[in-house]
Amino acid sequence: MASFTNATTRSSGYKITAASDWNIVASSLNFVGSGTAGTGYPAVMATSSATTALTANTWTSISFTTADEYDTATMHDVATNPTRLTVPASNGGLYSITANVYASFFATASYPMHLMVRKNAAGSTSGGTFVGIATSNSSQVNVLGAGLNLHIETRLAAADYIEIWVACETTSSVALNGATYPHRFGLRWLST
């Protein structure tokens, strides 16, 4: 695997030239998104391959206990608070939040499903601060999974954490199916 160095900075007004600065630009871009622990800016992608039953009209928290795809700054712990992605102590700023959760088909009807993100909620669907919500419908086709996908940007302070919940408006239970389509939950630093 290639090694990356910290991003290089230049004084105001400096002009980048292909001859002298291409390697610096490429290295800086790699540093930003390397996904390697201890390098790059804070970024994590937690995953879950669990199947989780949903109860009608009830928010259900999602735990991410499968090995992370990457975690550059110890932002997620699969054993301690596996529902949380936490901002590192020295890296508050603007963050990108990504969540992808998949449900099995539901043969009898299609129902709205919702995915909610909250900040510093301590496991409570009404605690902390509401960040965002996404809505989709469950699928009635047995070869398709219904996906809930959310991408949002928000400001987070050092040590803030985010969690997600899913709910389905149905009279019978629907299952989140991480075994077929792994659920993903990501947090990535964008700027100060």
XYZ file of C-alpha atoms in Angstrom:
192
model
C 0.000 0.000 0.000
C 1.257 3.499 -0.798
C 2.199 5.784 2.046
C 0.843 9.307 2.305
C 2.233 12.444 3.843
C 0.442 15.404 5.398
C -1.067 17.946 3.034
C 1.379 20.678 1.966
C 0.427 24.327 2.435
C 1.698 27.347 0.481
C 1.619 31.069 1.169
C -1.250 33.194 -0.120
C -0.929 33.963 -3.819
C 1.333 30.989 -4.569
C 0.775 29.607 -8.078
C 0.783 25.871 -8.645
C 2.801 24.726 -11.644
C 2.669 21.286 -13.224
C 6.427 20.928 -13.231
C 7.011 21.535 -9.525
C 3.777 20.870 -7.709
C 1.931 17.924 -9.294
C 3.256 15.381 -6.772
C 2.377 17.699 -3.880
C -1.194 18.122 -5.167
C -1.635 14.363 -5.709
C -0.182 13.541 -2.289
C -2.439 16.112 -0.592
C -5.555 14.668 -2.243
C -4.540 11.147 -1.223
C -3.913 12.342 2.326
C -7.424 13.797 2.561
C -9.167 10.547 1.650
C -6.712 7.739 2.253
C -8.937 5.886 4.732
C -5.816 4.608 6.493
C -5.864 4.723 10.291
C -3.765 7.572 11.645
C -3.550 9.339 8.265
C -5.791 11.721 6.430
C -8.569 13.770 7.899
C -11.136 12.225 10.264
C -13.298 9.733 8.358
C -15.146 6.560 9.267
C -17.430 4.106 7.479
C -19.157 1.753 9.916
C -20.953 -1.326 8.585
C -23.543 -3.836 9.724
C -24.472 -7.198 8.251
C -27.170 -7.821 10.871
C -30.832 -8.497 10.167
C -32.980 -6.294 12.396
C -36.753 -6.669 12.790
C -38.723 -3.428 12.745
C -41.887 -2.965 14.773
C -44.647 -1.003 13.067
C -44.447 2.763 13.606
C -41.552 2.461 16.073
C -38.070 3.936 15.742
C -35.354 1.259 15.917
C -31.702 2.063 16.579
C -29.102 0.486 14.304
C -25.910 -0.994 15.779
C -22.841 -1.217 13.562
C -20.916 -4.201 14.891
C -19.293 -5.508 11.706
C -15.675 -4.421 11.130
C -15.469 -0.821 9.860
C -14.523 -0.299 6.214
C -12.157 2.386 7.509
C -11.705 4.581 10.570
C -8.856 7.085 10.372
C -9.341 8.671 13.807
C -10.961 6.132 16.174
C -14.440 7.563 15.565
C -16.360 4.277 15.999
C -16.100 1.358 18.387
C -17.923 -1.844 17.398
C -18.133 -2.976 21.058
C -18.666 0.252 23.035
C -21.528 2.450 21.762
C -21.725 0.707 18.347
C -24.598 2.999 17.326
C -22.391 6.127 17.510
C -19.935 7.891 15.243
C -17.951 10.413 17.291
C -16.049 13.532 16.256
C -12.403 13.414 17.453
C -11.511 15.727 20.348
C -9.482 18.108 18.181
C -11.481 18.079 14.936
C -14.762 19.964 15.160
C -15.980 21.452 11.891
C -18.173 20.786 8.892
C -18.879 17.071 8.417
C -20.529 14.924 5.757
C -22.906 12.245 7.077
C -23.814 9.246 4.924
C -26.251 6.469 5.811
C -27.440 3.545 3.670
C -29.848 1.030 5.234
C -31.638 -1.754 3.353
C -34.857 -3.658 4.056
C -36.163 -6.986 2.800
C -39.169 -6.917 0.481
C -42.624 -6.935 2.060
C -44.981 -9.016 -0.104
C -48.391 -7.680 0.922
C -47.952 -3.928 0.380
C -45.486 -1.070 0.071
C -45.098 1.124 3.144
C -43.156 4.326 3.848
C -39.886 3.812 5.737
C -37.897 6.573 7.447
C -34.252 7.002 8.473
C -33.441 9.682 11.086
C -30.097 11.142 12.219
C -29.725 12.818 15.617
C -26.741 14.436 17.337
C -25.850 13.705 20.994
C -29.133 11.829 21.536
C -27.832 9.205 24.018
C -29.936 6.514 22.346
C -33.178 8.517 22.562
C -35.268 9.279 19.458
C -36.277 12.583 21.039
C -32.959 13.418 22.712
C -30.146 15.629 21.502
C -30.587 17.550 18.252
C -32.410 16.454 15.100
C -30.024 16.516 12.089
C -31.973 15.039 9.177
C -34.426 12.465 7.833
C -34.861 10.439 4.641
C -38.001 8.624 3.474
C -38.514 5.808 0.967
C -40.994 2.971 0.370
C -40.549 -0.710 1.125
C -40.425 -2.979 -1.923
C -42.981 -5.636 -2.916
C -40.552 -7.378 -5.292
C -38.739 -10.358 -3.756
C -35.520 -9.853 -5.744
C -35.152 -6.211 -4.658
C -34.275 -4.628 -1.379
C -35.631 -1.222 -0.472
C -32.962 1.303 0.387
C -32.983 4.293 2.680
C -30.167 6.634 1.722
C -29.208 9.878 3.387
C -26.401 12.324 2.734
C -26.272 15.563 4.689
C -23.656 18.058 5.812
C -23.691 19.639 9.249
C -21.405 21.345 11.745
C -20.258 19.198 14.641
C -18.148 20.181 17.647
C -15.331 18.109 19.099
C -16.731 15.012 20.891
C -20.222 15.368 19.331
C -21.625 12.052 18.116
C -24.376 11.010 15.730
C -26.747 8.030 15.680
C -29.401 6.745 13.262
C -32.833 5.146 13.667
C -35.224 3.495 11.190
C -39.035 3.230 11.297
C -41.604 1.666 8.958
C -45.292 2.592 8.684
C -46.748 -0.892 8.488
C -49.210 -3.043 10.360
C -46.753 -5.952 10.265
C -43.020 -6.055 10.811
C -40.430 -5.541 8.093
C -36.788 -6.593 8.527
C -33.679 -4.570 7.795
C -31.513 -6.938 5.791
C -27.830 -6.236 6.316
C -26.831 -9.773 5.347
C -27.825 -9.268 1.699
C -27.019 -5.536 1.470
C -24.666 -4.383 4.267
C -25.795 -1.203 6.011
C -23.270 1.665 5.979
C -22.967 4.707 8.250
C -20.250 7.257 7.591
C -18.881 10.519 8.966
C -16.188 12.527 7.141
C -14.559 15.859 8.017
C -14.886 18.469 5.264
C -13.522 21.742 6.681
C -13.210 23.874 9.798
